[in-house]
mmCIF file of C-alpha atoms in Angstrom:
data_model
loop_
_atom_site.group_PDB
_atom_site.id
_atom_site.type_symbol
_atom_site.label_atom_id
_atom_site.label_comp_id
_atom_site.label_asym_id
_atom_site.label_seq_id
_atom_site.Cartn_x
_atom_site.Cartn_y
_atom_site.Cartn_z
ATOM 1 C CA MET A 127 2.073 -20.991 -9.316
ATOM 2 C CA ASP A 128 -1.332 -19.293 -9.536
ATOM 3 C CA GLU A 129 -0.999 -17.886 -5.936
ATOM 4 C CA ILE A 130 2.109 -15.931 -6.872
ATOM 5 C CA GLN A 131 0.688 -14.710 -10.108
ATOM 6 C CA ALA A 132 -2.404 -13.496 -8.339
ATOM 7 C CA ILE A 133 -0.288 -11.147 -6.204
ATOM 8 C CA SER A 134 -0.563 -7.740 -7.972
ATOM 9 C CA ALA A 135 2.700 -6.363 -6.424
ATOM 10 C CA VAL A 136 4.908 -9.076 -7.952
ATOM 11 C CA PRO A 137 5.650 -7.321 -11.375
ATOM 12 C CA LYS A 138 6.634 -4.095 -9.587
ATOM 13 C CA ILE A 139 8.746 -6.094 -7.124
ATOM 14 C CA LEU A 140 10.661 -7.773 -9.967
ATOM 15 C CA GLU A 141 11.092 -4.409 -11.866
ATOM 16 C CA THR A 142 12.449 -2.904 -8.641
ATOM 17 C CA VAL A 143 14.862 -5.683 -8.000
ATOM 18 C CA ALA A 144 16.140 -5.574 -11.647
ATOM 19 C CA ALA A 145 16.545 -1.781 -11.458
ATOM 20 C CA MET A 146 18.304 -2.004 -8.052
ATOM 21 C CA THR A 147 20.756 -4.877 -8.936
ATOM 22 C CA GLY A 148 21.231 -4.194 -12.661
ATOM 23 C CA LEU A 149 20.548 -7.795 -13.400
ATOM 24 C CA GLY A 150 18.779 -8.722 -16.678
ATOM 25 C CA PHE A 151 16.845 -11.751 -15.451
ATOM 26 C CA VAL A 152 14.839 -11.815 -12.156
ATOM 27 C CA CYS A 153 12.237 -14.418 -11.183
ATOM 28 C CA ILE A 154 10.370 -16.025 -8.355
ATOM 29 C CA ALA A 155 10.574 -19.863 -8.393
ATOM 30 C CA HIS A 156 8.694 -22.610 -6.442
ATOM 31 C CA VAL A 157 11.324 -25.139 -5.547
ATOM 32 C CA THR A 158 10.586 -28.715 -4.335
ATOM 33 C CA ASP A 159 12.753 -31.834 -3.878
ATOM 34 C CA GLU A 160 12.034 -32.777 -7.474
ATOM 35 C CA ASN A 161 11.091 -29.570 -9.368
ATOM 36 C CA TRP A 162 12.034 -25.903 -9.968
ATOM 37 C CA LEU A 163 9.034 -24.112 -11.343
ATOM 38 C CA THR A 164 8.867 -20.458 -12.605
ATOM 39 C CA CYS A 165 6.073 -18.592 -10.953
ATOM 40 C CA ALA A 166 6.848 -15.069 -12.227
ATOM 41 C CA VAL A 167 9.644 -13.760 -14.418
ATOM 42 C CA LEU A 168 11.175 -10.512 -15.644
ATOM 43 C CA ASP A 169 13.485 -11.500 -18.615
ATOM 44 C CA ARG A 170 15.442 -8.765 -20.346
ATOM 45 C CA LEU A 171 18.269 -11.359 -21.453
ATOM 46 C CA GLU A 172 15.937 -13.444 -23.592
ATOM 47 C CA PHE A 173 16.849 -16.212 -21.162
ATOM 48 C CA GLY A 174 13.856 -18.164 -22.371
ATOM 49 C CA LEU A 175 11.971 -18.973 -19.179
ATOM 50 C CA LYS A 176 8.348 -18.134 -18.895
ATOM 51 C CA PRO A 177 5.825 -18.614 -15.992
ATOM 52 C CA ASP A 178 5.108 -22.405 -15.270
ATOM 53 C CA ASP A 179 8.473 -23.492 -17.080
ATOM 54 C CA GLU A 180 10.373 -26.145 -15.348
ATOM 55 C CA LEU A 181 14.079 -26.781 -14.781
ATOM 56 C CA ASP A 182 15.923 -29.757 -13.438
ATOM 57 C CA VAL A 183 16.414 -28.641 -9.839
ATOM 58 C CA THR A 184 19.769 -30.353 -9.675
ATOM 59 C CA THR A 185 21.104 -27.851 -12.358
ATOM 60 C CA THR A 186 20.234 -24.919 -10.133
ATOM 61 C CA LEU A 187 21.769 -23.353 -7.161
ATOM 62 C CA CYS A 188 18.316 -22.933 -5.733
ATOM 63 C CA GLU A 189 18.634 -26.659 -4.745
ATOM 64 C CA GLU A 190 21.455 -25.510 -2.341
ATOM 65 C CA VAL A 191 19.348 -22.695 -0.996
ATOM 66 C CA ARG A 192 16.513 -25.165 -0.382
ATOM 67 C CA ASP A 193 18.837 -27.661 1.501
ATOM 68 C CA THR A 194 20.631 -24.990 3.681
ATOM 69 C CA GLY A 195 17.914 -22.332 4.064
ATOM 70 C CA ARG A 196 20.559 -19.711 3.363
ATOM 71 C CA ALA A 197 20.903 -17.214 0.546
ATOM 72 C CA VAL A 198 23.502 -17.680 -2.259
ATOM 73 C CA ILE A 199 24.914 -14.319 -3.526
ATOM 74 C CA ILE A 200 27.874 -14.207 -6.219
ATOM 75 C CA ASP A 201 29.278 -10.860 -7.495
ATOM 76 C CA ASN A 202 31.653 -12.552 -10.045
ATOM 77 C CA VAL A 203 31.778 -16.305 -10.665
ATOM 78 C CA ALA A 204 35.226 -16.134 -12.172
ATOM 79 C CA GLU A 205 36.564 -14.711 -8.818
ATOM 80 C CA SER A 206 34.545 -16.988 -6.574
ATOM 81 C CA ALA A 207 36.463 -19.843 -5.049
ATOM 82 C CA ALA A 208 33.161 -21.551 -4.178
ATOM 83 C CA TYR A 209 31.524 -21.362 -7.599
ATOM 84 C CA CYS A 210 34.136 -20.784 -10.245
ATOM 85 C CA ALA A 211 34.220 -24.523 -11.093
ATOM 86 C CA HIS A 212 30.471 -25.193 -10.351
ATOM 87 C CA HIS A 213 28.457 -26.766 -13.005
ATOM 88 C CA THR A 214 25.433 -24.280 -12.605
ATOM 89 C CA PRO A 215 27.050 -21.092 -13.920
ATOM 90 C CA ARG A 216 28.669 -23.071 -16.703
ATOM 91 C CA ILE A 217 25.214 -24.542 -17.692
ATOM 92 C CA TYR A 218 23.304 -21.180 -17.575
ATOM 93 C CA GLY A 219 26.198 -18.824 -18.452
ATOM 94 C CA PHE A 220 26.019 -16.212 -15.626
ATOM 95 C CA GLN A 221 28.722 -14.402 -13.799
ATOM 96 C CA SER A 222 26.510 -12.580 -11.151
ATOM 97 C CA TYR A 223 23.683 -14.367 -9.248
ATOM 98 C CA PHE A 224 21.610 -14.238 -6.218
ATOM 99 C CA SER A 225 19.031 -16.611 -4.723
ATOM 100 C CA ILE A 226 17.061 -15.572 -1.523
ATOM 101 C CA PRO A 227 14.962 -18.153 0.137
ATOM 102 C CA ILE A 228 11.213 -17.571 0.552
ATOM 103 C CA PHE A 229 9.457 -19.203 3.482
ATOM 104 C CA ARG A 230 5.780 -19.530 4.315
ATOM 105 C CA ALA A 231 4.427 -18.302 7.584
ATOM 106 C CA ASP A 232 4.728 -21.730 9.024
ATOM 107 C CA GLY A 233 8.365 -21.951 8.389
ATOM 108 C CA SER A 234 8.057 -24.293 5.434
ATOM 109 C CA TYR A 235 10.229 -23.629 2.357
ATOM 110 C CA PHE A 236 8.325 -22.302 -0.798
ATOM 111 C CA GLY A 237 11.151 -21.254 -3.166
ATOM 112 C CA THR A 238 13.388 -18.371 -4.037
ATOM 113 C CA LEU A 239 13.604 -14.870 -5.340
ATOM 114 C CA CYS A 240 16.552 -15.122 -7.830
ATOM 115 C CA GLY A 241 18.335 -13.288 -10.505
ATOM 116 C CA LEU A 242 21.350 -13.553 -12.759
ATOM 117 C CA ASP A 243 23.336 -11.814 -15.441
ATOM 118 C CA PRO A 244 26.252 -12.744 -17.750
ATOM 119 C CA ARG A 245 28.034 -9.706 -16.372
ATOM 120 C CA PRO A 246 29.577 -9.364 -12.983
ATOM 121 C CA MET A 247 27.548 -7.115 -10.661
ATOM 122 C CA THR A 248 28.076 -5.984 -7.094
ATOM 123 C CA LEU A 249 25.278 -7.737 -5.100
ATOM 124 C CA SER A 250 26.865 -8.479 -1.809
ATOM 125 C CA ASP A 251 26.862 -5.072 -0.313
ATOM 126 C CA THR A 252 24.796 -4.627 2.955
ATOM 127 C CA VAL A 253 22.159 -2.349 1.424
ATOM 128 C CA THR A 254 21.571 -4.630 -1.542
ATOM 129 C CA VAL A 255 21.349 -7.833 0.477
ATOM 130 C CA SER A 256 19.075 -6.235 3.134
ATOM 131 C CA THR A 257 16.747 -5.036 0.359
ATOM 132 C CA LEU A 258 16.594 -8.301 -1.290
ATOM 133 C CA GLN A 259 15.783 -10.038 1.893
ATOM 134 C CA LEU A 260 13.032 -7.481 2.631
ATOM 135 C CA PHE A 261 11.515 -8.245 -0.844
ATOM 136 C CA ALA A 262 11.651 -12.013 -0.143
ATOM 137 C CA GLU A 263 9.845 -11.409 3.199
ATOM 138 C CA LEU A 264 7.239 -9.273 1.482
ATOM 139 C CA ILE A 265 6.564 -12.068 -1.187
ATOM 140 C CA SER A 266 6.295 -14.530 1.747
ATOM 141 C CA LYS A 267 3.779 -12.252 3.518
ATOM 142 C CA GLN A 268 1.785 -11.700 0.326
ATOM 143 C CA LEU A 269 1.844 -15.347 -0.396
ATOM 144 C CA ASP A 270 0.342 -16.303 2.876
ATOM 145 C CA ASP A 271 -2.139 -13.346 2.829
ATOM 146 C CA GLU A 272 -3.434 -14.564 -0.610
ATOM 147 C CA THR A 273 -3.772 -18.043 0.669
ATOM 148 C CA ARG A 274 -5.544 -16.848 3.699
ATOM 149 C CA GLN A 275 -7.836 -14.550 1.679
ATOM 150 C CA GLU A 276 -8.829 -17.405 -0.555
ATOM 151 C CA ALA A 277 -9.578 -19.701 2.392
ATOM 152 C CA THR A 278 -11.689 -16.864 3.898
ATOM 153 C CA ARG A 279 -13.420 -16.148 0.712
ATOM 154 C CA THR A 280 -14.466 -19.726 0.496
ATOM 155 C CA ASP A 281 -15.839 -19.589 4.075
ATOM 156 C CA LEU A 282 -17.747 -16.408 3.388
ATOM 157 C CA LEU A 283 -19.318 -17.733 0.309
ATOM 158 C CA SER A 284 -20.467 -20.888 2.201
ATOM 159 C CA GLU A 285 -21.672 -19.088 5.235
ATOM 160 C CA ARG A 286 -23.092 -15.721 4.353
ATOM 161 C CA GLY A 287 -24.209 -15.007 7.832
ATOM 162 C CA THR A 288 -20.735 -14.676 9.348
ATOM 163 C CA ALA A 289 -20.497 -10.888 9.214
ATOM 164 C CA GLU A 290 -18.367 -10.890 12.184
ATOM 165 C CA LEU A 291 -15.877 -13.326 10.668
ATOM 166 C CA ARG A 292 -15.646 -10.977 7.661
ATOM 167 C CA GLU A 293 -14.840 -8.030 9.808
ATOM 168 C CA GLN A 294 -12.299 -9.925 11.839
ATOM 169 C CA PHE A 295 -10.653 -10.993 8.573
ATOM 170 C CA ILE A 296 -10.491 -7.422 7.335
ATOM 171 C CA ALA A 297 -8.925 -6.396 10.714
ATOM 172 C CA VAL A 298 -6.247 -9.103 10.399
ATOM 173 C CA LEU A 299 -5.513 -8.370 6.786
ATOM 174 C CA GLY A 300 -5.342 -4.636 7.498
ATOM 175 C CA HIS A 301 -2.896 -5.311 10.235
ATOM 176 C CA ASP A 302 -0.762 -7.787 8.389
ATOM 177 C CA LEU A 303 -0.424 -5.589 5.283
ATOM 178 C CA ARG A 304 1.409 -3.017 7.220
ATOM 179 C CA THR A 305 4.664 -5.118 7.363
ATOM 180 C CA PRO A 306 5.032 -5.632 3.547
ATOM 181 C CA LEU A 307 3.993 -2.114 2.949
ATOM 182 C CA GLY A 308 6.727 -0.938 5.203
ATOM 183 C CA ALA A 309 9.132 -3.195 3.289
ATOM 184 C CA ILE A 310 7.971 -1.691 -0.015
ATOM 185 C CA THR A 311 8.318 1.942 1.236
ATOM 186 C CA MET A 312 11.825 1.249 2.712
ATOM 187 C CA GLY A 313 13.050 -0.560 -0.397
ATOM 188 C CA ALA A 314 11.698 2.336 -2.590
ATOM 189 C CA ASP A 315 13.356 4.924 -0.384
ATOM 190 C CA LEU A 316 16.632 3.047 -0.594
ATOM 191 C CA LEU A 317 16.351 2.830 -4.383
ATOM 192 C CA ALA A 318 15.653 6.543 -4.551
ATOM 193 C CA LEU A 319 19.011 7.217 -2.804
ATOM 194 C CA LYS A 320 20.997 4.692 -4.887
ATOM 195 C CA VAL A 321 19.608 4.720 -8.413
ATOM 196 C CA ARG A 322 20.768 7.513 -10.539
ATOM 197 C CA GLU A 323 19.488 6.519 -14.006
ATOM 198 C CA PRO A 324 16.776 9.052 -15.036
ATOM 199 C CA GLU A 325 14.670 6.454 -16.869
ATOM 200 C CA LEU A 326 14.391 4.550 -13.593
ATOM 201 C CA ARG A 327 13.277 7.309 -11.366
ATOM 202 C CA PRO A 328 9.619 7.263 -12.597
ATOM 203 C CA VAL A 329 9.402 3.556 -11.732
ATOM 204 C CA ILE A 330 10.634 4.281 -8.154
ATOM 205 C CA GLU A 331 8.122 7.172 -7.727
ATOM 206 C CA ARG A 332 5.283 5.002 -9.041
ATOM 207 C CA ILE A 333 6.185 2.337 -6.319
ATOM 208 C CA ARG A 334 6.329 5.042 -3.620
ATOM 209 C CA SER A 335 2.992 6.550 -4.763
ATOM 210 C CA SER A 336 1.414 3.161 -4.835
ATOM 211 C CA ALA A 337 2.670 2.262 -1.396
ATOM 212 C CA ARG A 338 1.292 5.498 0.064
ATOM 213 C CA ARG A 339 -2.212 4.876 -1.490
ATOM 214 C CA MET A 340 -2.174 1.171 -0.277
ATOM 215 C CA ALA A 341 -1.225 2.463 3.318
ATOM 216 C CA ALA A 342 -4.084 4.916 3.139
ATOM 217 C CA LEU A 343 -6.491 2.189 2.269
ATOM 218 C CA VAL A 344 -5.178 -0.024 5.010
ATOM 219 C CA ASP A 345 -5.609 2.733 7.456
ATOM 220 C CA ASP A 346 -9.247 3.133 6.306
ATOM 221 C CA VAL A 347 -9.906 -0.500 6.662
ATOM 222 C CA VAL A 348 -8.347 -0.745 10.229
ATOM 223 C CA ASP A 349 -10.398 2.388 11.300
ATOM 224 C CA PHE A 350 -13.560 0.839 9.870
ATOM 225 C CA THR A 351 -13.013 -2.363 11.628
ATOM 226 C CA ARG A 352 -12.371 -0.779 14.958
ATOM 227 C CA GLY A 353 -15.594 1.159 14.632
ATOM 228 C CA ARG A 354 -17.752 -1.783 13.674
ATOM 229 C CA MET A 355 -16.304 -4.190 16.269
ATOM 230 C CA GLY A 356 -16.975 -1.754 19.264
ATOM 231 C CA SER A 357 -13.566 -0.271 20.092
ATOM 232 C CA GLY A 358 -14.360 2.786 18.134
ATOM 233 C CA ILE A 359 -11.970 5.262 16.473
ATOM 234 C CA GLY A 360 -8.922 5.734 18.787
ATOM 235 C CA LEU A 361 -8.002 9.294 19.802
ATOM 236 C CA ASN A 362 -5.060 11.050 21.484
ATOM 237 C CA LEU A 363 -6.832 14.042 22.755
ATOM 238 C CA ARG A 364 -4.602 16.973 24.000
ATOM 239 C CA ARG A 365 -4.409 20.688 23.781
ATOM 240 C CA HIS A 366 -3.056 21.690 20.388
ATOM 241 C CA ASP A 367 -1.998 25.287 19.866
ATOM 242 C CA SER A 368 -1.272 25.167 16.213
ATOM 243 C CA VAL A 369 -4.335 23.417 14.609
ATOM 244 C CA HIS A 370 -4.085 25.924 11.822
ATOM 245 C CA LEU A 371 -0.731 24.554 10.763
ATOM 246 C CA THR A 372 -2.041 20.953 10.855
ATOM 247 C CA LEU A 373 -5.076 21.844 8.650
ATOM 248 C CA GLU A 374 -3.057 24.040 6.237
ATOM 249 C CA GLN A 375 -0.517 21.134 5.656
ATOM 250 C CA VAL A 376 -3.495 18.846 4.727
ATOM 251 C CA VAL A 377 -4.706 21.527 2.155
ATOM 252 C CA ASP A 378 -1.080 21.902 0.729
ATOM 253 C CA GLU A 379 -0.825 18.180 0.360
ATOM 254 C CA LEU A 380 -4.104 17.899 -1.539
ATOM 255 C CA ARG A 381 -3.239 20.851 -3.680
ATOM 256 C CA GLY A 382 0.050 18.973 -4.667
ATOM 257 C CA LEU A 383 -1.881 15.835 -5.392
ATOM 258 C CA HIS A 384 -4.612 17.509 -7.543
ATOM 259 C CA PRO A 385 -2.905 20.395 -9.249
ATOM 260 C CA GLU A 386 -5.718 20.520 -11.807
ATOM 261 C CA HIS A 387 -8.233 21.643 -9.021
ATOM 262 C CA ARG A 388 -8.367 24.881 -7.057
ATOM 263 C CA ILE A 389 -8.654 24.683 -3.265
ATOM 264 C CA VAL A 390 -9.478 27.977 -1.580
ATOM 265 C CA ALA A 391 -8.870 27.889 2.197
ATOM 266 C CA SER A 392 -9.737 30.269 5.062
ATOM 267 C CA ILE A 393 -8.117 29.023 8.206
ATOM 268 C CA PRO A 394 -7.571 31.534 11.043
ATOM 269 C CA PRO A 395 -4.017 31.717 12.624
ATOM 270 C CA GLN A 396 -3.354 30.671 16.246
ATOM 271 C CA LEU A 397 -6.168 28.163 16.192
ATOM 272 C CA CYS A 398 -6.203 26.256 19.542
ATOM 273 C CA LEU A 399 -8.318 23.112 20.206
ATOM 274 C CA HIS A 400 -8.478 20.208 22.656
ATOM 275 C CA CYS A 401 -8.441 17.509 19.966
ATOM 276 C CA ASP A 402 -6.556 14.741 18.352
ATOM 277 C CA PRO A 403 -4.728 16.698 15.501
ATOM 278 C CA GLU A 404 -3.712 13.680 13.429
ATOM 279 C CA ARG A 405 -7.480 12.547 13.381
ATOM 280 C CA LEU A 406 -8.559 16.137 12.686
ATOM 281 C CA ALA A 407 -6.208 16.168 9.708
ATOM 282 C CA GLN A 408 -7.604 12.766 8.601
ATOM 283 C CA LEU A 409 -11.126 14.091 8.850
ATOM 284 C CA LEU A 410 -10.248 17.164 6.695
ATOM 285 C CA SER A 411 -8.298 14.988 4.152
ATOM 286 C CA ASN A 412 -11.217 12.678 3.650
ATOM 287 C CA LEU A 413 -13.683 15.520 3.209
ATOM 288 C CA LEU A 414 -11.505 17.297 0.796
ATOM 289 C CA LYS A 415 -10.875 14.092 -1.285
ATOM 290 C CA ASN A 416 -14.642 13.616 -1.411
ATOM 291 C CA ALA A 417 -15.244 17.256 -2.580
ATOM 292 C CA LEU A 418 -12.536 16.905 -5.215
ATOM 293 C CA VAL A 419 -13.804 13.663 -6.617
ATOM 294 C CA HIS A 420 -17.597 14.593 -6.648
ATOM 295 C CA GLY A 421 -17.423 18.342 -7.138
ATOM 296 C CA SER A 422 -17.385 20.297 -10.444
ATOM 297 C CA ALA A 423 -13.919 20.185 -11.953
ATOM 298 C CA ASP A 424 -13.969 23.766 -12.983
ATOM 299 C CA ALA A 425 -15.075 25.214 -9.717
ATOM 300 C CA PRO A 426 -12.871 25.670 -6.639
ATOM 301 C CA VAL A 427 -13.370 23.635 -3.447
ATOM 302 C CA HIS A 428 -13.637 25.811 -0.355
ATOM 303 C CA VAL A 429 -12.359 25.082 3.232
ATOM 304 C CA GLU A 430 -13.451 27.397 6.058
ATOM 305 C CA ALA A 431 -12.425 27.023 9.606
ATOM 306 C CA ARG A 432 -13.451 29.306 12.543
ATOM 307 C CA THR A 433 -14.237 29.651 16.226
ATOM 308 C CA GLU A 434 -17.089 31.624 17.673
ATOM 309 C CA GLY A 435 -18.409 31.551 21.250
ATOM 310 C CA GLY A 436 -16.169 28.409 22.154
ATOM 311 C CA VAL A 437 -17.531 26.498 19.150
ATOM 312 C CA PHE A 438 -15.200 25.314 16.418
ATOM 313 C CA THR A 439 -16.575 24.739 12.924
ATOM 314 C CA MET A 440 -14.859 23.590 9.732
ATOM 315 C CA THR A 441 -16.696 23.450 6.439
ATOM 316 C CA VAL A 442 -15.613 21.905 3.188
ATOM 317 C CA SER A 443 -17.888 22.813 0.182
ATOM 318 C CA ASN A 444 -17.857 22.241 -3.571
ATOM 319 C CA GLN A 445 -20.030 23.122 -6.551
ATOM 320 C CA GLY A 446 -21.847 20.409 -8.440
ATOM 321 C CA GLN A 447 -25.083 18.380 -8.672
ATOM 322 C CA ASP A 448 -27.339 18.776 -5.605
ATOM 323 C CA LEU A 449 -27.574 15.645 -3.404
ATOM 324 C CA ARG A 450 -31.026 14.260 -2.816
ATOM 325 C CA PRO A 451 -32.214 13.816 0.702
ATOM 326 C CA GLU A 452 -32.156 9.929 0.315
ATOM 327 C CA VAL A 453 -28.522 10.137 -0.791
ATOM 328 C CA ILE A 454 -27.573 12.240 2.118
ATOM 329 C CA GLY A 455 -29.133 9.670 4.408
ATOM 330 C CA GLN A 456 -26.661 7.069 2.990
ATOM 331 C CA LEU A 457 -23.498 9.185 2.784
ATOM 332 C CA PHE A 458 -21.875 8.036 6.185
ATOM 333 C CA LYS A 459 -22.628 4.312 5.717
ATOM 334 C CA PRO A 460 -19.577 1.968 5.109
ATOM 335 C CA TYR A 461 -18.764 0.795 1.615
ATOM 336 C CA TRP A 462 -21.422 3.173 0.139
ATOM 337 C CA ARG A 463 -20.329 5.412 -2.806
ATOM 338 C CA ALA A 464 -22.305 7.857 -4.808
ATOM 339 C CA ALA A 465 -22.657 7.275 -8.549
ATOM 340 C CA SER A 466 -21.527 10.718 -9.574
ATOM 341 C CA ARG A 467 -18.010 9.525 -10.478
ATOM 342 C CA PRO A 468 -18.251 5.806 -11.321
ATOM 343 C CA GLY A 469 -14.948 4.101 -11.268
ATOM 344 C CA SER A 470 -13.462 6.484 -8.683
ATOM 345 C CA GLU A 471 -10.856 4.828 -6.475
ATOM 346 C CA GLY A 472 -11.539 3.842 -2.819
ATOM 347 C CA LEU A 473 -13.478 1.567 -0.727
ATOM 348 C CA GLY A 474 -16.296 3.801 0.219
ATOM 349 C CA LEU A 475 -15.160 4.238 3.731
ATOM 350 C CA GLY A 476 -13.867 7.807 3.717
ATOM 351 C CA LEU A 477 -17.125 9.589 4.888
ATOM 352 C CA TYR A 478 -17.834 6.740 7.358
ATOM 353 C CA ILE A 479 -14.522 7.420 8.966
ATOM 354 C CA VAL A 480 -15.163 11.147 8.957
ATOM 355 C CA ASP A 481 -18.412 10.575 10.944
ATOM 356 C CA GLN A 482 -16.683 8.282 13.344
ATOM 357 C CA ILE A 483 -13.798 10.822 14.039
ATOM 358 C CA ALA A 484 -16.413 13.461 14.535
ATOM 359 C CA ARG A 485 -18.420 11.325 17.030
ATOM 360 C CA ALA A 486 -15.193 10.246 18.823
ATOM 361 C CA HIS A 487 -14.490 13.988 19.485
ATOM 362 C CA GLY A 488 -17.855 14.593 20.741
ATOM 363 C CA GLY A 489 -18.784 16.575 17.605
ATOM 364 C CA ARG A 490 -21.044 16.075 14.588
ATOM 365 C CA ILE A 491 -21.022 16.304 10.852
ATOM 366 C CA ASP A 492 -23.901 18.133 8.996
ATOM 367 C CA VAL A 493 -24.496 18.091 5.308
ATOM 368 C CA ARG A 494 -26.254 20.656 3.226
ATOM 369 C CA SER A 495 -26.933 20.525 -0.424
ATOM 370 C CA GLY A 496 -28.823 23.010 -2.624
ATOM 371 C CA ALA A 497 -28.485 25.579 -5.426
ATOM 372 C CA GLY A 498 -25.673 23.716 -6.901
ATOM 373 C CA ARG A 499 -23.451 23.658 -3.779
ATOM 374 C CA THR A 500 -22.789 20.873 -1.229
ATOM 375 C CA SER A 501 -21.246 21.585 2.144
ATOM 376 C CA PHE A 502 -20.003 19.176 4.945
ATOM 377 C CA THR A 503 -19.578 21.020 8.386
ATOM 378 C CA PHE A 504 -17.859 19.567 11.310
ATOM 379 C CA THR A 505 -18.980 21.150 14.570
ATOM 380 C CA LEU A 506 -17.093 20.804 17.941
ATOM 381 C CA ASP A 507 -18.720 22.511 20.949
ATOM 382 C CA GLY A 508 -16.881 23.706 23.865
ATOM 383 C CA GLN A 509 -13.452 22.697 22.724
ATOM 384 C CA ALA A 510 -12.095 25.780 21.150
ATOM 385 C CA ALA A 511 -9.757 28.009 23.201
#
């Protein structure tokens, strides 16, 4: 069905399931009383099924899953008292098989996540079963998210003045995505522990990296919506005696993610502030990412933090094209992105969130741009110890 094919994570889910189980055929099927329809498929067995192909539902075990609402998992048909004489394995020639039910949010049955192989495979261990169930739940959540998004998009097109509805939708979407993202991350972590084949490791790392990026985007969307809907950026303010370690960790992480760039940091030891250290780390991370994207690739990005007279300042600067005053005036608006790097990833919320975090702390962000250098400075008065 189109709604399954519209979910961008589906191909990676099928790849991950195949890598985890060793099965050569994995698919998502929509199952009704009369039909079994392939929605998405990974076929390394040349089984012959393609998206939108149909099977007689009475020849499948998915019919049993539909009727009972319970998964069917077979390690070895030849050794299974329940299925060794069953017509389905004989028709399709498999020895190992699983079919996990997929339900919509309202409890109605949609279909199955299923897979098979002519070789016996160990599928019924606790880790494998739990991971397969997590992926089925993830598909269910994404399926209903896609349906909800499509319905909301229609509403937004027909009623352009409903800005509040749009922001509420973003808030719900950002919140709901946390559950499937957690499932992806946990599944990938389990795979990293279980899979030993070197050729599969890059696939697992891509999944983990994509999940981390999606989580960062979701966090940006949730923070944006809180700011726009009046509750503001939430802070957990406290005396923090090792702010320098928090800031250095952010710098080290960005160095690892961008090894092609130089980041020069000057952060004094024993830095103590009354702040929310996690939000301060988010502020620095967003400023650094902005500098790495829009600064000159062959010049270092500088980070300088210091306290003087009870005032804490932190400056992130990069070399590059000077920003015009009218551009500086737009930088902290949501969904606004400079044109210096067209095609750069992101929603255009990073600097908006930086400004919101600064305001929530009672501080401010200042921008200076000239002579080929652009600097963003966060200033926090009276909070440095």
